[in-house]
Amino acid sequence: MTSPHVQAVVAGAEVVLIQLEIPLETALAAARVARDAGATVIVNASPARAATHDLEALSRAADVVVVNEDEAREWHWPVPHLVTTRGARGASYLYDGRDVDVPAPAVEHVDTTGAGDVFAGVLAAEWLSGPERALRRACAGGALATLTSGAGGCAPTAEAIDDVLSATD
């Protein structure tokens, strides 16, 4: 991440979502820039392919780490907020020694491709409104993403998330 423009964008954000589909050194550089600027750093630790020492360094720069159940068994580094996605069963959220389960709305899924990315994106977009609200909305967004075939265009609108949450309250 050498571009001054990219660094300025990252440094100017309130929340930065990093996924491991980019080179890990780029992810770590972005996390450090964001952290130094006071942004909340959310790391979606997928795909889990990074070396242990790299993940440890990334965990030190993260405020929130998102893993799936398989990745959770391999995640050994403390972070302030650990979110584990559980597919149709929603997500769990571990912070300050507390573990909170957040259910996902029941849907008849078509394709789960992209649901994890939608979950992470909604979580990041909503994080500053409070972690538990963000998790509820992320679970709903991830569930709704499975109603469409393929990852392109599967992200639901905020209104669709509102509708499914109001129907489950």
PDB file of C-alpha atoms in Angstrom:
ATOM      1  CA  MET A   1       0.000   0.000   0.000  1.00  0.00           C
ATOM      2  CA  THR A   2       2.345   2.679  -1.231  1.00  0.00           C
ATOM      3  CA  SER A   3      -0.049   5.066  -2.927  1.00  0.00           C
ATOM      4  CA  PRO A   4      -0.443   8.287  -0.912  1.00  0.00           C
ATOM      5  CA  HIS A   5      -4.019   8.561  -2.232  1.00  0.00           C
ATOM      6  CA  VAL A   6      -4.925   5.089  -0.932  1.00  0.00           C
ATOM      7  CA  GLN A   7      -3.251   5.828   2.396  1.00  0.00           C
ATOM      8  CA  ALA A   8      -5.249   9.061   2.705  1.00  0.00           C
ATOM      9  CA  VAL A   9      -8.523   7.254   1.967  1.00  0.00           C
ATOM     10  CA  VAL A  10      -7.781   4.572   4.563  1.00  0.00           C
ATOM     11  CA  ALA A  11      -6.626   7.145   7.114  1.00  0.00           C
ATOM     12  CA  GLY A  12      -9.801   9.176   6.579  1.00  0.00           C
ATOM     13  CA  ALA A  13     -12.199   6.290   7.216  1.00  0.00           C
ATOM     14  CA  GLU A  14     -14.038   5.646  10.471  1.00  0.00           C
ATOM     15  CA  VAL A  15     -14.221   1.905   9.837  1.00  0.00           C
ATOM     16  CA  VAL A  16     -11.920  -0.111   7.572  1.00  0.00           C
ATOM     17  CA  LEU A  17     -12.832  -3.636   6.472  1.00  0.00           C
ATOM     18  CA  ILE A  18      -9.927  -5.784   5.382  1.00  0.00           C
ATOM     19  CA  GLN A  19     -10.316  -9.188   3.759  1.00  0.00           C
ATOM     20  CA  LEU A  20      -7.467 -11.604   3.161  1.00  0.00           C
ATOM     21  CA  GLU A  21      -8.135 -11.853  -0.556  1.00  0.00           C
ATOM     22  CA  ILE A  22      -5.441  -9.200  -1.019  1.00  0.00           C
ATOM     23  CA  PRO A  23      -1.731  -9.703  -0.281  1.00  0.00           C
ATOM     24  CA  LEU A  24      -1.267 -10.015   3.459  1.00  0.00           C
ATOM     25  CA  GLU A  25       1.413  -7.334   3.551  1.00  0.00           C
ATOM     26  CA  THR A  26      -1.089  -4.927   1.965  1.00  0.00           C
ATOM     27  CA  ALA A  27      -3.760  -5.936   4.490  1.00  0.00           C
ATOM     28  CA  LEU A  28      -1.353  -5.391   7.371  1.00  0.00           C
ATOM     29  CA  ALA A  29      -0.202  -2.013   6.019  1.00  0.00           C
ATOM     30  CA  ALA A  30      -3.817  -0.860   5.601  1.00  0.00           C
ATOM     31  CA  ALA A  31      -4.693  -2.056   9.110  1.00  0.00           C
ATOM     32  CA  ARG A  32      -1.766  -0.149  10.590  1.00  0.00           C
ATOM     33  CA  VAL A  33      -2.599   3.062   8.707  1.00  0.00           C
ATOM     34  CA  ALA A  34      -6.237   2.800   9.777  1.00  0.00           C
ATOM     35  CA  ARG A  35      -5.326   2.003  13.377  1.00  0.00           C
ATOM     36  CA  ASP A  36      -2.884   4.937  13.566  1.00  0.00           C
ATOM     37  CA  ALA A  37      -5.656   7.228  12.251  1.00  0.00           C
ATOM     38  CA  GLY A  38      -8.085   6.039  14.932  1.00  0.00           C
ATOM     39  CA  ALA A  39     -10.351   4.012  12.655  1.00  0.00           C
ATOM     40  CA  THR A  40     -12.019   0.794  13.735  1.00  0.00           C
ATOM     41  CA  VAL A  41     -10.242  -2.058  11.940  1.00  0.00           C
ATOM     42  CA  ILE A  42     -12.353  -5.075  11.020  1.00  0.00           C
ATOM     43  CA  VAL A  43     -10.539  -8.072   9.560  1.00  0.00           C
ATOM     44  CA  ASN A  44     -12.474 -10.773   7.756  1.00  0.00           C
ATOM     45  CA  ALA A  45      -9.920 -13.566   8.200  1.00  0.00           C
ATOM     46  CA  SER A  46     -10.961 -15.336   5.008  1.00  0.00           C
ATOM     47  CA  PRO A  47      -9.669 -17.101   3.181  1.00  0.00           C
ATOM     48  CA  ALA A  48      -7.569 -18.611   5.983  1.00  0.00           C
ATOM     49  CA  ARG A  49      -4.324 -19.155   4.158  1.00  0.00           C
ATOM     50  CA  ALA A  50      -1.901 -16.797   5.872  1.00  0.00           C
ATOM     51  CA  ALA A  51       1.156 -17.744   7.865  1.00  0.00           C
ATOM     52  CA  THR A  52       0.749 -17.786  11.629  1.00  0.00           C
ATOM     53  CA  HIS A  53       3.162 -14.917  12.312  1.00  0.00           C
ATOM     54  CA  ASP A  54       1.363 -12.749   9.744  1.00  0.00           C
ATOM     55  CA  LEU A  55      -2.030 -13.387  11.345  1.00  0.00           C
ATOM     56  CA  GLU A  56      -0.613 -12.615  14.766  1.00  0.00           C
ATOM     57  CA  ALA A  57       0.658  -9.241  13.514  1.00  0.00           C
ATOM     58  CA  LEU A  58      -2.697  -8.542  11.869  1.00  0.00           C
ATOM     59  CA  SER A  59      -4.564  -9.432  15.068  1.00  0.00           C
ATOM     60  CA  ARG A  60      -2.597  -6.769  16.952  1.00  0.00           C
ATOM     61  CA  ALA A  61      -3.850  -4.129  14.504  1.00  0.00           C
ATOM     62  CA  ALA A  62      -7.479  -5.341  14.506  1.00  0.00           C
ATOM     63  CA  ASP A  63     -10.402  -4.276  16.654  1.00  0.00           C
ATOM     64  CA  VAL A  64     -12.761  -6.900  15.240  1.00  0.00           C
ATOM     65  CA  VAL A  65     -11.966 -10.224  13.574  1.00  0.00           C
ATOM     66  CA  VAL A  66     -14.571 -12.186  11.630  1.00  0.00           C
ATOM     67  CA  VAL A  67     -14.008 -15.927  11.161  1.00  0.00           C
ATOM     68  CA  ASN A  68     -16.190 -18.843  10.143  1.00  0.00           C
ATOM     69  CA  GLU A  69     -16.487 -21.896  12.387  1.00  0.00           C
ATOM     70  CA  ASP A  70     -13.560 -23.718  10.756  1.00  0.00           C
ATOM     71  CA  GLU A  71     -11.352 -20.630  10.944  1.00  0.00           C
ATOM     72  CA  ALA A  72     -12.372 -20.072  14.582  1.00  0.00           C
ATOM     73  CA  ARG A  73     -10.662 -23.337  15.537  1.00  0.00           C
ATOM     74  CA  GLU A  74      -7.436 -21.977  14.048  1.00  0.00           C
ATOM     75  CA  TRP A  75      -7.682 -18.432  15.445  1.00  0.00           C
ATOM     76  CA  HIS A  76      -5.450 -18.242  18.538  1.00  0.00           C
ATOM     77  CA  TRP A  77      -4.865 -14.525  18.980  1.00  0.00           C
ATOM     78  CA  PRO A  78      -6.790 -12.263  21.299  1.00  0.00           C
ATOM     79  CA  VAL A  79      -8.762  -9.398  19.785  1.00  0.00           C
ATOM     80  CA  PRO A  80     -11.236  -7.035  21.433  1.00  0.00           C
ATOM     81  CA  HIS A  81     -14.136  -8.425  19.367  1.00  0.00           C
ATOM     82  CA  LEU A  82     -14.287 -11.875  17.749  1.00  0.00           C
ATOM     83  CA  VAL A  83     -17.232 -12.679  15.478  1.00  0.00           C
ATOM     84  CA  THR A  84     -17.781 -16.243  14.315  1.00  0.00           C
ATOM     85  CA  THR A  85     -20.179 -16.790  11.442  1.00  0.00           C
ATOM     86  CA  ARG A  86     -22.266 -19.969  11.670  1.00  0.00           C
ATOM     87  CA  GLY A  87     -24.134 -19.987   8.365  1.00  0.00           C
ATOM     88  CA  ALA A  88     -27.889 -20.447   8.722  1.00  0.00           C
ATOM     89  CA  ARG A  89     -27.466 -20.439  12.515  1.00  0.00           C
ATOM     90  CA  GLY A  90     -26.298 -16.801  12.523  1.00  0.00           C
ATOM     91  CA  ALA A  91     -23.192 -15.674  14.361  1.00  0.00           C
ATOM     92  CA  SER A  92     -21.601 -15.607  17.775  1.00  0.00           C
ATOM     93  CA  TYR A  93     -19.835 -12.617  19.220  1.00  0.00           C
ATOM     94  CA  LEU A  94     -17.138 -12.830  21.893  1.00  0.00           C
ATOM     95  CA  TYR A  95     -15.998  -9.701  23.744  1.00  0.00           C
ATOM     96  CA  ASP A  96     -14.961  -8.898  27.313  1.00  0.00           C
ATOM     97  CA  GLY A  97     -15.388 -12.566  28.206  1.00  0.00           C
ATOM     98  CA  ARG A  98     -19.040 -12.527  27.077  1.00  0.00           C
ATOM     99  CA  ASP A  99     -20.401 -14.693  24.290  1.00  0.00           C
ATOM    100  CA  VAL A 100     -23.567 -13.559  22.499  1.00  0.00           C
ATOM    101  CA  ASP A 101     -25.395 -15.633  19.880  1.00  0.00           C
ATOM    102  CA  VAL A 102     -27.251 -13.776  17.150  1.00  0.00           C
ATOM    103  CA  PRO A 103     -29.661 -15.817  15.017  1.00  0.00           C
ATOM    104  CA  ALA A 104     -30.070 -15.440  11.282  1.00  0.00           C
ATOM    105  CA  PRO A 105     -33.524 -15.119   9.744  1.00  0.00           C
ATOM    106  CA  ALA A 106     -34.716 -18.403   8.260  1.00  0.00           C
ATOM    107  CA  VAL A 107     -34.653 -18.351   4.464  1.00  0.00           C
ATOM    108  CA  GLU A 108     -34.857 -20.909   1.676  1.00  0.00           C
ATOM    109  CA  HIS A 109     -31.368 -20.376   0.293  1.00  0.00           C
ATOM    110  CA  VAL A 110     -30.498 -20.649  -3.372  1.00  0.00           C
ATOM    111  CA  ASP A 111     -26.731 -20.130  -3.252  1.00  0.00           C
ATOM    112  CA  THR A 112     -24.455 -19.257  -0.333  1.00  0.00           C
ATOM    113  CA  THR A 113     -21.762 -17.746  -2.572  1.00  0.00           C
ATOM    114  CA  GLY A 114     -21.026 -14.226  -1.378  1.00  0.00           C
ATOM    115  CA  ALA A 115     -23.001 -14.475   1.873  1.00  0.00           C
ATOM    116  CA  GLY A 116     -19.862 -14.171   4.019  1.00  0.00           C
ATOM    117  CA  ASP A 117     -18.711 -11.104   2.128  1.00  0.00           C
ATOM    118  CA  VAL A 118     -22.142  -9.502   2.509  1.00  0.00           C
ATOM    119  CA  PHE A 119     -22.118 -10.350   6.224  1.00  0.00           C
ATOM    120  CA  ALA A 120     -18.719  -8.669   6.656  1.00  0.00           C
ATOM    121  CA  GLY A 121     -19.724  -5.619   4.618  1.00  0.00           C
ATOM    122  CA  VAL A 122     -22.951  -5.054   6.539  1.00  0.00           C
ATOM    123  CA  LEU A 123     -21.133  -5.606   9.837  1.00  0.00           C
ATOM    124  CA  ALA A 124     -18.562  -2.958   8.908  1.00  0.00           C
ATOM    125  CA  ALA A 125     -21.175  -0.523   7.611  1.00  0.00           C
ATOM    126  CA  GLU A 126     -23.191  -0.832  10.841  1.00  0.00           C
ATOM    127  CA  TRP A 127     -20.421  -1.298  13.430  1.00  0.00           C
ATOM    128  CA  LEU A 128     -20.475   2.254  14.770  1.00  0.00           C
ATOM    129  CA  SER A 129     -24.211   1.918  15.520  1.00  0.00           C
ATOM    130  CA  GLY A 130     -23.310  -0.744  18.100  1.00  0.00           C
ATOM    131  CA  PRO A 131     -21.921  -4.260  17.792  1.00  0.00           C
ATOM    132  CA  GLU A 132     -25.121  -6.147  18.609  1.00  0.00           C
ATOM    133  CA  ARG A 133     -27.196  -4.085  16.146  1.00  0.00           C
ATOM    134  CA  ALA A 134     -24.454  -4.530  13.543  1.00  0.00           C
ATOM    135  CA  LEU A 135     -24.468  -8.291  14.096  1.00  0.00           C
ATOM    136  CA  ARG A 136     -28.256  -8.556  13.750  1.00  0.00           C
ATOM    137  CA  ARG A 137     -28.144  -6.616  10.502  1.00  0.00           C
ATOM    138  CA  ALA A 138     -25.128  -8.585   9.235  1.00  0.00           C
ATOM    139  CA  CYS A 139     -26.884 -11.903   9.921  1.00  0.00           C
ATOM    140  CA  ALA A 140     -29.952 -10.657   8.074  1.00  0.00           C
ATOM    141  CA  GLY A 141     -27.864  -9.352   5.176  1.00  0.00           C
ATOM    142  CA  GLY A 142     -25.935 -12.616   4.899  1.00  0.00           C
ATOM    143  CA  ALA A 143     -29.166 -14.624   4.921  1.00  0.00           C
ATOM    144  CA  LEU A 144     -30.749 -12.428   2.249  1.00  0.00           C
ATOM    145  CA  ALA A 145     -27.620 -12.761   0.094  1.00  0.00           C
ATOM    146  CA  THR A 146     -28.325 -16.480  -0.228  1.00  0.00           C
ATOM    147  CA  LEU A 147     -31.594 -15.822  -2.058  1.00  0.00           C
ATOM    148  CA  THR A 148     -29.722 -14.945  -5.260  1.00  0.00           C
ATOM    149  CA  SER A 149     -27.563 -17.183  -7.392  1.00  0.00           C
ATOM    150  CA  GLY A 150     -23.914 -16.076  -7.527  1.00  0.00           C
ATOM    151  CA  ALA A 151     -22.045 -13.374  -5.662  1.00  0.00           C
ATOM    152  CA  GLY A 152     -22.584 -10.522  -8.116  1.00  0.00           C
ATOM    153  CA  GLY A 153     -25.591  -8.493  -7.083  1.00  0.00           C
ATOM    154  CA  CYS A 154     -26.461 -10.628  -4.060  1.00  0.00           C
ATOM    155  CA  ALA A 155     -26.075  -7.823  -1.505  1.00  0.00           C
ATOM    156  CA  PRO A 156     -29.473  -6.747  -0.182  1.00  0.00           C
ATOM    157  CA  THR A 157     -30.525  -3.149   0.306  1.00  0.00           C
ATOM    158  CA  ALA A 158     -30.785  -1.603   3.763  1.00  0.00           C
ATOM    159  CA  GLU A 159     -34.543  -1.545   3.247  1.00  0.00           C
ATOM    160  CA  ALA A 160     -34.639  -5.305   2.600  1.00  0.00           C
ATOM    161  CA  ILE A 161     -32.643  -5.870   5.791  1.00  0.00           C
ATOM    162  CA  ASP A 162     -35.051  -3.604   7.703  1.00  0.00           C
ATOM    163  CA  ASP A 163     -38.016  -5.549   6.303  1.00  0.00           C
ATOM    164  CA  VAL A 164     -36.702  -8.972   7.266  1.00  0.00           C
ATOM    165  CA  LEU A 165     -35.735  -7.783  10.750  1.00  0.00           C
ATOM    166  CA  SER A 166     -39.107  -6.175  11.362  1.00  0.00           C
ATOM    167  CA  ALA A 167     -40.808  -9.404  10.277  1.00  0.00           C
ATOM    168  CA  THR A 168     -38.773 -11.426  12.811  1.00  0.00           C
ATOM    169  CA  ASP A 169     -39.270  -9.075  15.779  1.00  0.00           C
TER     170      ASP A 169
END
